mmCIF file of C-alpha atoms in Angstrom:
data_model
loop_
_atom_site.group_PDB
_atom_site.id
_atom_site.type_symbol
_atom_site.label_atom_id
_atom_site.label_comp_id
_atom_site.label_asym_id
_atom_site.label_seq_id
_atom_site.Cartn_x
_atom_site.Cartn_y
_atom_site.Cartn_z
ATOM 1 C CA MET A 1 185.267 82.921 212.184
ATOM 2 C CA ALA A 2 187.669 85.056 210.045
ATOM 3 C CA ARG A 3 185.265 86.254 207.010
ATOM 4 C CA GLN A 4 187.199 86.525 203.845
ATOM 5 C CA SER A 5 186.054 86.686 200.154
ATOM 6 C CA MET A 6 185.479 83.959 198.199
ATOM 7 C CA SER A 7 187.494 84.049 195.811
ATOM 8 C CA ALA A 8 190.783 84.285 198.260
ATOM 9 C CA ARG A 9 189.060 81.252 199.995
ATOM 10 C CA LYS A 10 189.242 79.109 196.397
ATOM 11 C CA ALA A 11 193.064 80.124 196.034
ATOM 12 C CA THR A 12 193.955 78.475 199.009
ATOM 13 C CA VAL A 13 191.577 75.264 198.774
ATOM 14 C CA GLY A 14 195.180 72.283 199.376
ATOM 15 C CA SER A 15 192.605 70.279 197.885
ATOM 16 C CA ALA A 16 192.215 66.766 195.516
ATOM 17 C CA ALA A 17 190.417 69.277 193.069
ATOM 18 C CA MET A 18 194.036 70.558 192.603
ATOM 19 C CA VAL A 19 195.699 68.345 191.852
ATOM 20 C CA VAL A 20 196.862 68.140 188.970
ATOM 21 C CA ALA A 21 199.748 70.511 187.714
ATOM 22 C CA GLY A 22 201.984 71.000 184.930
ATOM 23 C CA LEU A 23 198.280 69.045 183.009
ATOM 24 C CA ALA A 24 196.356 72.156 183.436
ATOM 25 C CA LEU A 25 198.661 74.223 180.770
ATOM 26 C CA VAL A 26 198.163 70.899 178.460
ATOM 27 C CA ILE A 27 194.222 69.946 178.732
ATOM 28 C CA GLY A 28 193.020 72.919 179.851
ATOM 29 C CA ALA A 29 191.546 73.887 176.555
ATOM 30 C CA ALA A 30 190.959 70.496 175.836
ATOM 31 C CA ALA A 31 187.582 69.688 173.790
ATOM 32 C CA PRO A 32 184.258 68.724 175.268
ATOM 33 C CA GLY A 33 184.191 64.614 176.192
ATOM 34 C CA GLN A 34 188.479 64.372 176.725
ATOM 35 C CA ALA A 35 187.511 61.804 179.544
ATOM 36 C CA VAL A 36 190.835 60.804 181.065
ATOM 37 C CA PRO A 37 190.853 57.500 182.706
ATOM 38 C CA VAL A 38 193.007 58.457 186.301
ATOM 39 C CA ALA A 39 191.607 55.859 189.006
ATOM 40 C CA ALA A 40 192.241 56.495 192.059
ATOM 41 C CA THR A 41 190.630 58.541 194.865
ATOM 42 C CA ALA A 42 192.342 61.823 194.688
ATOM 43 C CA GLY A 43 194.172 63.637 196.805
ATOM 44 C CA ALA A 44 195.586 60.235 198.199
ATOM 45 C CA ARG A 45 198.620 60.830 198.045
ATOM 46 C CA SER A 46 201.293 63.661 198.572
ATOM 47 C CA VAL A 47 202.656 64.882 194.992
ATOM 48 C CA PRO A 48 206.091 65.928 194.147
ATOM 49 C CA ASN A 49 206.907 69.670 194.100
ATOM 50 C CA CYS A 50 207.609 69.426 190.458
ATOM 51 C CA GLY A 51 206.780 66.626 187.491
ATOM 52 C CA ALA A 52 203.637 64.972 187.953
ATOM 53 C CA ALA A 53 201.565 66.813 189.575
ATOM 54 C CA THR A 54 202.608 70.030 190.453
ATOM 55 C CA ALA A 55 200.771 73.272 188.801
ATOM 56 C CA ALA A 56 197.266 72.442 190.084
ATOM 57 C CA GLY A 57 195.535 73.645 187.136
ATOM 58 C CA VAL A 58 194.263 76.729 186.871
ATOM 59 C CA PRO A 59 193.988 78.211 190.926
ATOM 60 C CA ALA A 60 190.645 77.940 191.999
ATOM 61 C CA ALA A 61 190.125 81.867 192.292
ATOM 62 C CA GLN A 62 190.009 81.686 188.752
ATOM 63 C CA ARG A 63 186.715 79.821 188.552
ATOM 64 C CA THR A 64 184.287 81.655 189.589
ATOM 65 C CA HIS A 65 182.079 83.154 187.202
ATOM 66 C CA ALA A 66 181.211 85.589 188.668
ATOM 67 C CA ALA A 67 182.800 88.710 186.545
ATOM 68 C CA ALA A 68 182.007 86.778 182.779
ATOM 69 C CA ALA A 69 179.315 88.594 180.107
ATOM 70 C CA THR A 70 175.804 88.424 181.338
ATOM 71 C CA GLU A 71 173.943 85.503 181.248
ATOM 72 C CA VAL A 72 170.010 84.072 180.934
ATOM 73 C CA ALA A 73 168.217 84.503 183.919
ATOM 74 C CA PRO A 74 168.009 80.795 185.768
ATOM 75 C CA ALA A 75 164.873 79.233 185.527
ATOM 76 C CA THR A 76 163.090 79.180 189.268
ATOM 77 C CA ALA A 77 160.368 77.115 190.605
ATOM 78 C CA VAL A 78 158.633 78.473 194.065
ATOM 79 C CA THR A 79 159.800 76.292 196.772
ATOM 80 C CA GLY A 80 158.051 74.691 200.154
ATOM 81 C CA SER A 81 154.846 75.717 200.874
ATOM 82 C CA ALA A 82 152.002 78.704 201.003
ATOM 83 C CA ALA A 83 152.886 78.687 205.322
ATOM 84 C CA GLN A 84 156.252 78.068 204.606
ATOM 85 C CA LYS A 85 158.157 82.358 205.097
ATOM 86 C CA LEU A 86 161.592 80.711 204.171
ATOM 87 C CA ALA A 87 161.599 77.383 202.463
ATOM 88 C CA TYR A 88 165.512 76.447 200.639
ATOM 89 C CA GLY A 89 165.583 74.204 197.326
ATOM 90 C CA LEU A 90 168.740 72.155 196.456
ATOM 91 C CA ALA A 91 169.535 69.925 193.504
ATOM 92 C CA PRO A 92 169.531 65.693 195.215
ATOM 93 C CA GLU A 93 172.733 65.450 193.324
ATOM 94 C CA ALA A 94 175.774 67.995 192.951
ATOM 95 C CA PRO A 95 178.398 66.139 190.749
ATOM 96 C CA ILE A 96 181.892 67.410 191.159
ATOM 97 C CA GLY A 97 183.017 70.213 188.940
ATOM 98 C CA LEU A 98 179.531 71.266 187.534
ATOM 99 C CA TRP A 99 177.029 73.519 189.361
ATOM 100 C CA SER A 100 174.267 72.468 190.348
ATOM 101 C CA SER A 101 170.848 74.161 191.413
ATOM 102 C CA SER A 102 169.107 75.889 194.277
ATOM 103 C CA ASN A 103 166.851 78.962 195.613
ATOM 104 C CA VAL A 104 165.429 80.544 197.929
ATOM 105 C CA THR A 105 162.037 80.654 198.847
ATOM 106 C CA LEU A 106 160.181 84.007 200.644
ATOM 107 C CA ARG A 107 156.545 84.185 201.802
ATOM 108 C CA THR A 108 157.437 87.481 204.298
ATOM 109 C CA PRO A 109 158.550 90.669 203.530
ATOM 110 C CA VAL A 110 162.254 91.154 204.365
ATOM 111 C CA ALA A 111 163.319 94.763 204.022
ATOM 112 C CA LYS A 112 167.224 94.621 204.133
ATOM 113 C CA GLY A 113 167.365 91.482 205.146
ATOM 114 C CA THR A 114 170.572 88.494 205.450
ATOM 115 C CA VAL A 115 170.276 85.032 203.751
ATOM 116 C CA HIS A 116 172.459 82.769 205.414
ATOM 117 C CA LEU A 117 172.915 78.942 204.368
ATOM 118 C CA ASP A 118 175.540 77.309 206.991
ATOM 119 C CA VAL A 119 176.332 74.579 204.813
ATOM 120 C CA THR A 120 177.978 70.849 207.042
ATOM 121 C CA THR A 121 180.028 68.950 204.176
ATOM 122 C CA HIS A 122 180.747 65.125 204.773
ATOM 123 C CA GLY A 123 184.105 64.220 203.285
ATOM 124 C CA PHE A 124 185.331 67.377 202.113
ATOM 125 C CA ILE A 125 186.421 70.626 203.357
ATOM 126 C CA ALA A 126 183.337 73.348 203.576
ATOM 127 C CA ASP A 127 186.088 75.885 202.199
ATOM 128 C CA SER A 128 186.003 74.277 198.742
ATOM 129 C CA LEU A 129 182.795 74.346 197.525
ATOM 130 C CA LEU A 130 181.285 77.049 195.897
ATOM 131 C CA MET A 131 178.166 78.874 195.689
ATOM 132 C CA GLN A 132 176.838 81.973 194.251
ATOM 133 C CA ARG A 133 173.203 83.450 192.993
ATOM 134 C CA TYR A 134 172.290 85.267 190.102
ATOM 135 C CA ASP A 135 171.509 89.529 190.133
ATOM 136 C CA ALA A 136 169.121 90.212 187.991
ATOM 137 C CA LYS A 137 169.956 93.671 188.151
ATOM 138 C CA THR A 138 173.029 93.184 186.406
ATOM 139 C CA HIS A 139 172.835 89.950 184.635
ATOM 140 C CA ARG A 140 175.872 87.454 186.599
ATOM 141 C CA TRP A 141 175.660 85.395 188.878
ATOM 142 C CA VAL A 142 178.051 86.764 192.175
ATOM 143 C CA ASP A 143 179.583 84.889 194.565
ATOM 144 C CA LEU A 144 177.954 84.462 197.777
ATOM 145 C CA ASP A 145 180.351 86.356 201.265
ATOM 146 C CA VAL A 146 181.370 83.452 203.356
ATOM 147 C CA ARG A 147 182.657 83.110 206.719
ATOM 148 C CA SER A 148 184.820 79.939 207.649
ATOM 149 C CA ALA A 149 184.356 78.389 211.127
ATOM 150 C CA GLY A 150 188.493 77.458 210.349
ATOM 151 C CA SER A 151 190.487 74.572 210.890
ATOM 152 C CA ASP A 152 188.130 73.762 213.870
ATOM 153 C CA SER A 153 185.649 73.038 212.270
ATOM 154 C CA PRO A 154 186.316 72.681 208.436
ATOM 155 C CA ASN A 155 183.412 71.132 207.999
ATOM 156 C CA LYS A 156 181.279 74.043 208.720
ATOM 157 C CA GLY A 157 180.615 77.416 206.860
ATOM 158 C CA ARG A 158 178.391 80.099 206.194
ATOM 159 C CA PHE A 159 177.630 82.209 203.142
ATOM 160 C CA SER A 160 175.536 85.022 203.072
ATOM 161 C CA PHE A 161 173.805 87.708 201.095
ATOM 162 C CA PRO A 162 171.665 90.721 201.357
ATOM 163 C CA VAL A 163 167.873 89.884 200.778
ATOM 164 C CA SER A 164 165.309 92.842 200.020
ATOM 165 C CA ALA A 165 161.396 91.374 199.219
ATOM 166 C CA ALA A 166 158.162 92.427 199.596
ATOM 167 C CA ALA A 167 156.790 89.415 199.061
ATOM 168 C CA SER A 168 153.928 88.039 200.869
ATOM 169 C CA PRO A 169 151.877 83.493 201.056
ATOM 170 C CA GLY A 170 150.645 84.739 197.717
ATOM 171 C CA ARG A 171 152.999 86.482 195.948
ATOM 172 C CA PRO A 172 156.168 84.563 197.118
ATOM 173 C CA ALA A 173 159.778 86.241 196.092
ATOM 174 C CA THR A 174 162.833 83.591 194.409
ATOM 175 C CA VAL A 175 166.098 83.836 194.781
ATOM 176 C CA ALA A 176 168.051 81.540 192.119
ATOM 177 C CA LEU A 177 171.097 80.330 194.140
ATOM 178 C CA ARG A 178 174.032 77.636 192.538
ATOM 179 C CA VAL A 179 176.108 75.008 194.145
ATOM 180 C CA GLN A 180 179.599 73.502 193.088
ATOM 181 C CA ALA A 181 181.760 70.884 195.278
ATOM 182 C CA ILE A 182 185.998 71.282 193.576
ATOM 183 C CA ASP A 183 187.151 68.426 196.244
ATOM 184 C CA ARG A 184 185.828 64.501 196.904
ATOM 185 C CA PRO A 185 182.578 62.965 197.106
ATOM 186 C CA GLY A 186 180.957 63.259 200.173
ATOM 187 C CA ARG A 187 176.967 64.370 201.217
ATOM 188 C CA LEU A 188 176.298 68.428 201.463
ATOM 189 C CA ASP A 189 174.059 69.127 204.246
ATOM 190 C CA VAL A 190 172.454 73.389 204.136
ATOM 191 C CA SER A 191 170.606 74.891 206.744
ATOM 192 C CA ALA A 192 168.564 78.461 205.310
ATOM 193 C CA SER A 193 168.006 81.245 207.685
ATOM 194 C CA VAL A 194 166.984 84.570 207.052
ATOM 195 C CA ASP A 195 166.872 87.563 209.120
ATOM 196 C CA ASP A 196 163.963 89.777 207.856
ATOM 197 C CA GLY A 197 165.450 93.733 208.857
ATOM 198 C CA HIS A 198 162.024 93.879 211.392
ATOM 199 C CA GLY A 199 163.953 91.234 214.200
ATOM 200 C CA HIS A 200 162.776 88.178 212.614
ATOM 201 C CA THR A 201 164.852 85.393 212.225
ATOM 202 C CA TYR A 202 162.886 82.455 210.259
ATOM 203 C CA ARG A 203 164.599 79.024 209.337
ATOM 204 C CA ALA A 204 163.773 76.496 206.636
ATOM 205 C CA PRO A 205 164.759 72.454 206.566
ATOM 206 C CA THR A 206 168.369 71.127 206.184
ATOM 207 C CA ARG A 207 168.061 70.065 202.417
ATOM 208 C CA SER A 208 171.008 67.479 202.000
ATOM 209 C CA THR A 209 172.763 66.442 198.304
ATOM 210 C CA VAL A 210 175.376 63.679 197.661
ATOM 211 C CA VAL A 211 177.936 64.415 196.050
ATOM 212 C CA ASP A 212 179.838 62.410 193.424
ATOM 213 C CA ARG A 213 181.897 62.246 190.415
ATOM 214 C CA PRO A 214 182.651 59.825 187.802
ATOM 215 C CA THR A 215 184.804 56.160 188.354
ATOM 216 C CA THR A 216 187.915 56.221 186.663
ATOM 217 C CA GLY A 217 190.342 52.492 186.975
ATOM 218 C CA VAL A 218 193.370 52.017 184.705
ATOM 219 C CA THR A 219 193.893 48.010 183.991
ATOM 220 C CA GLY A 220 197.242 46.507 182.538
ATOM 221 C CA TRP A 221 199.566 48.509 184.958
ATOM 222 C CA SER A 222 200.786 47.465 188.278
ATOM 223 C CA ASP A 223 202.799 48.873 190.815
ATOM 224 C CA GLY A 224 206.299 48.402 190.322
ATOM 225 C CA ALA A 225 206.417 48.359 186.477
ATOM 226 C CA GLY A 226 210.315 48.201 184.870
ATOM 227 C CA LEU A 227 211.084 49.466 181.524
ATOM 228 C CA VAL A 228 213.909 48.705 179.473
ATOM 229 C CA ARG A 229 215.276 51.389 177.569
ATOM 230 C CA GLY A 230 215.114 50.989 173.942
ATOM 231 C CA GLY A 231 212.534 47.625 175.026
ATOM 232 C CA ALA A 232 209.392 46.917 173.876
ATOM 233 C CA ALA A 233 205.990 49.658 174.791
ATOM 234 C CA LYS A 234 204.050 48.636 177.984
ATOM 235 C CA GLU A 235 199.945 48.589 177.058
ATOM 236 C CA PHE A 236 197.473 50.378 179.591
ATOM 237 C CA ASP A 237 194.029 50.752 179.216
ATOM 238 C CA LEU A 238 192.636 53.956 181.127
ATOM 239 C CA ARG A 239 188.461 54.495 181.060
ATOM 240 C CA VAL A 240 185.856 56.812 183.044
ATOM 241 C CA LYS A 241 182.111 55.778 183.097
ATOM 242 C CA ASN A 242 179.831 58.405 184.256
ATOM 243 C CA THR A 243 177.970 57.485 186.873
ATOM 244 C CA THR A 244 176.917 60.798 188.155
ATOM 245 C CA LYS A 245 173.222 61.716 186.481
ATOM 246 C CA ARG A 246 174.505 64.520 185.143
ATOM 247 C CA ALA A 247 176.343 64.732 181.564
ATOM 248 C CA TYR A 248 179.840 66.613 181.855
ATOM 249 C CA PRO A 249 180.909 68.628 179.034
ATOM 250 C CA GLU A 250 184.104 69.298 179.897
ATOM 251 C CA LEU A 251 186.000 66.216 180.697
ATOM 252 C CA ASN A 252 189.880 66.018 179.555
ATOM 253 C CA ALA A 253 192.701 63.645 180.745
ATOM 254 C CA GLY A 254 196.484 64.015 180.863
ATOM 255 C CA PHE A 255 199.355 62.038 181.441
ATOM 256 C CA SER A 256 202.334 63.609 183.846
ATOM 257 C CA ALA A 257 205.918 62.232 183.991
ATOM 258 C CA TYR A 258 208.859 63.439 186.958
ATOM 259 C CA GLY A 259 211.732 61.181 187.184
ATOM 260 C CA GLN A 260 215.422 61.697 187.996
ATOM 261 C CA GLY A 261 218.411 59.453 187.850
ATOM 262 C CA GLY A 262 222.084 60.170 188.327
ATOM 263 C CA ASP A 263 222.809 63.417 187.967
ATOM 264 C CA ARG A 264 220.265 63.851 184.605
ATOM 265 C CA PHE A 265 216.459 64.675 184.831
ATOM 266 C CA VAL A 266 214.421 62.248 182.199
ATOM 267 C CA ALA A 267 213.014 64.810 179.886
ATOM 268 C CA PRO A 268 210.200 63.802 177.319
ATOM 269 C CA LYS A 269 212.752 63.019 174.511
ATOM 270 C CA ASP A 270 213.062 60.094 177.218
ATOM 271 C CA LEU A 271 209.781 58.718 177.018
ATOM 272 C CA VAL A 272 207.132 57.698 174.377
ATOM 273 C CA LEU A 273 204.101 57.564 174.679
ATOM 274 C CA GLN A 274 201.963 56.757 171.870
ATOM 275 C CA GLN A 275 197.799 56.351 171.980
ATOM 276 C CA TYR A 276 195.225 54.478 169.952
ATOM 277 C CA VAL A 277 192.519 56.328 168.066
ATOM 278 C CA PRO A 278 189.694 54.828 166.188
ATOM 279 C CA GLU A 279 190.250 54.720 162.606
ATOM 280 C CA ARG A 280 193.794 56.051 162.655
ATOM 281 C CA GLY A 281 195.410 53.472 164.778
ATOM 282 C CA TRP A 282 198.418 54.428 167.148
ATOM 283 C CA GLN A 283 199.377 58.344 167.517
ATOM 284 C CA HIS A 284 202.305 59.308 168.968
ATOM 285 C CA VAL A 285 201.341 61.903 171.729
ATOM 286 C CA PRO A 286 203.623 64.811 172.690
ATOM 287 C CA LEU A 287 205.610 64.937 176.165
ATOM 288 C CA VAL A 288 205.800 69.034 177.431
ATOM 289 C CA PRO A 289 207.762 70.417 179.980
ATOM 290 C CA SER A 290 205.993 71.386 182.288
ATOM 291 C CA GLY A 291 205.824 74.875 184.246
ATOM 292 C CA CYS A 292 207.597 73.306 187.012
ATOM 293 C CA ASP A 293 210.783 71.877 185.444
ATOM 294 C CA PRO A 294 212.252 69.325 184.909
ATOM 295 C CA GLY A 295 208.628 67.686 185.042
ATOM 296 C CA MET A 296 206.887 66.594 181.478
ATOM 297 C CA SER A 297 203.171 66.394 180.824
ATOM 298 C CA ALA A 298 200.565 66.037 177.767
ATOM 299 C CA ALA A 299 196.972 66.094 177.061
ATOM 300 C CA LEU A 300 195.476 62.550 175.754
ATOM 301 C CA VAL A 301 192.912 62.604 172.204
ATOM 302 C CA PRO A 302 189.311 62.807 173.040
ATOM 303 C CA THR A 303 187.233 59.894 172.777
ATOM 304 C CA ALA A 304 184.528 61.647 171.701
ATOM 305 C CA LYS A 305 183.556 65.242 170.870
ATOM 306 C CA LYS A 306 180.565 65.590 172.792
ATOM 307 C CA PRO A 307 179.922 65.333 177.333
ATOM 308 C CA LEU A 308 180.036 62.088 178.645
ATOM 309 C CA ALA A 309 176.401 60.870 179.158
ATOM 310 C CA PRO A 310 175.152 59.274 182.028
ATOM 311 C CA GLY A 311 176.506 55.871 182.246
ATOM 312 C CA ALA A 312 178.498 56.514 179.608
ATOM 313 C CA THR A 313 181.726 54.952 179.777
ATOM 314 C CA ALA A 314 184.983 56.921 177.309
ATOM 315 C CA VAL A 315 188.038 54.220 177.059
ATOM 316 C CA TYR A 316 191.861 55.360 176.466
ATOM 317 C CA ARG A 317 194.049 52.885 175.009
ATOM 318 C CA LEU A 318 197.724 54.212 175.770
ATOM 319 C CA ARG A 319 201.170 52.511 175.542
ATOM 320 C CA LEU A 320 204.427 53.993 176.589
ATOM 321 C CA ALA A 321 208.270 53.183 176.090
ATOM 322 C CA VAL A 322 211.847 54.434 177.018
ATOM 323 C CA ALA A 323 214.299 55.628 174.770
ATOM 324 C CA PRO A 324 217.997 53.959 174.616
ATOM 325 C CA ASP A 325 219.550 56.559 176.057
ATOM 326 C CA ALA A 326 217.052 57.798 178.507
ATOM 327 C CA PRO A 327 218.710 57.452 182.196
ATOM 328 C CA VAL A 328 218.380 54.825 184.806
ATOM 329 C CA ALA A 329 215.885 56.021 187.011
ATOM 330 C CA LYS A 330 212.374 56.065 188.959
ATOM 331 C CA VAL A 331 209.923 57.897 187.519
ATOM 332 C CA GLU A 332 206.589 59.191 189.367
ATOM 333 C CA ALA A 333 203.982 59.520 186.778
ATOM 334 C CA GLY A 334 200.504 59.962 186.655
ATOM 335 C CA LEU A 335 196.946 59.807 185.323
ATOM 336 C CA SER A 336 194.380 62.528 185.934
ATOM 337 C CA VAL A 337 190.855 63.112 184.417
ATOM 338 C CA GLY A 338 189.322 66.359 185.069
ATOM 339 C CA ASN A 339 185.807 68.943 184.084
ATOM 340 C CA GLY A 340 187.107 72.473 182.609
ATOM 341 C CA ASP A 341 189.734 73.160 185.492
ATOM 342 C CA THR A 342 188.793 71.265 188.181
ATOM 343 C CA SER A 343 190.224 67.979 188.603
ATOM 344 C CA LEU A 344 187.872 65.081 189.527
ATOM 345 C CA SER A 345 190.776 62.295 190.300
ATOM 346 C CA TYR A 346 194.312 61.503 189.846
ATOM 347 C CA ARG A 347 196.255 57.966 189.762
ATOM 348 C CA SER A 348 200.402 57.265 190.304
ATOM 349 C CA LEU A 349 201.592 55.040 187.968
ATOM 350 C CA PRO A 350 205.200 54.473 189.004
ATOM 351 C CA PHE A 351 207.861 52.533 187.217
ATOM 352 C CA ALA A 352 211.558 52.076 186.834
ATOM 353 C CA ILE A 353 213.547 52.843 183.688
ATOM 354 C CA ARG A 354 216.228 49.791 183.463
ATOM 355 C CA ALA A 355 219.441 49.277 181.480
ATOM 356 C CA ARG A 356 218.369 45.548 180.501
#
C-alpha cells in the first residue's frame, strides 16, 4: 500500500464532496444557516468540464484545520473498562461535512509505540475520509499519517500516529481524535490497535458510526423543462431538511448553469434568476461567470442567520426566466447544497431555451 500525506490524499478525492464547481467562488463565504435545496444523489451524474459544476469548490487539501491557530483542548472522556489495555471510542453519527468526536484510551505503558486505526467504509471510498488528533503540546489538530489500500480495496485504509504514555488501569491516558466524511452517506467501521514498543500489540473492539447528511428536494421542476425567450418565469422550490442529529453551522446553496446555442454560449445576461425573500419579496440573484468560463453561478440568499438545527427545514423559492435575445440552446443547470467547503448534494436541472 502506498503511503501518502493526508493533504495529498484529500486533494485527489474525485468524489461527490467536490461536485460543485464555480459555486465555491460564490457561496464559500455564505452566512451560517444558508441551506439550499438540492436534491438527488451526489455524484450520480458526471458534470461538464465547464459550467454547471466544474470548479469543484475549494480543493479538499485546503480543508484541513491542522495549520490553523491554536485551539481549545477538546473534552475527552475515558473509554472502555479497566480490563481493556486499549479502548476506542467513536460518535454514533458522523454527518458529512462535520467533525465528529473519537478517542483512544490506553491502560498499559507505551514507549514510542504506534496506534493504528484500520477503517472500512460502506457506501463511500476510504480516501475521502479525514482523521485528526489533538496535539496537546501545540494545541492544534494535526492530520494522521495515512496508508491507502489502493484501487483494489477502495473501501479500506489505515490511519496511524505515534504515542508514548505511562498509562495503567488506574491512570488511563486518552488521546482526542476527530473524524469527518466528505463523500457520500453510508457506514464507517474502525478497528483500533496499538504496538506498545515492547513487542506487544493490543486491539480494541471495532466501532461503527452512521455517515449521513441532510435530505434535499426540488419541486416545480421536471426533466425536459423548456423556457421561452422573453416569456414567463418558471417557479420552483428548493428545500433542505436536516435529518441528522447535529446542527449544520455553515450550510450554503447555489445555482449554476452552462449552455451553448449555435456559435454562442449562454451568458449571465441571458438568464434572470430571482429568489423570494420574506419581508422583501422577489429579489434578483446575480449570476456571475464561473472560473471556468463560459459557465455561470450564483449564491442563493440565506434563509436563516443561524445553524440549521436537527429536524429543521430551509425552503428556497426561486424563479427563472430567459432574456428576449438569449440564444436557443440546451442548458445544463444545477443546484447544490454545501457546508463550508464540503458539497453535500447536487441536483441537475436541465432545460431548453426556446424561441416560442
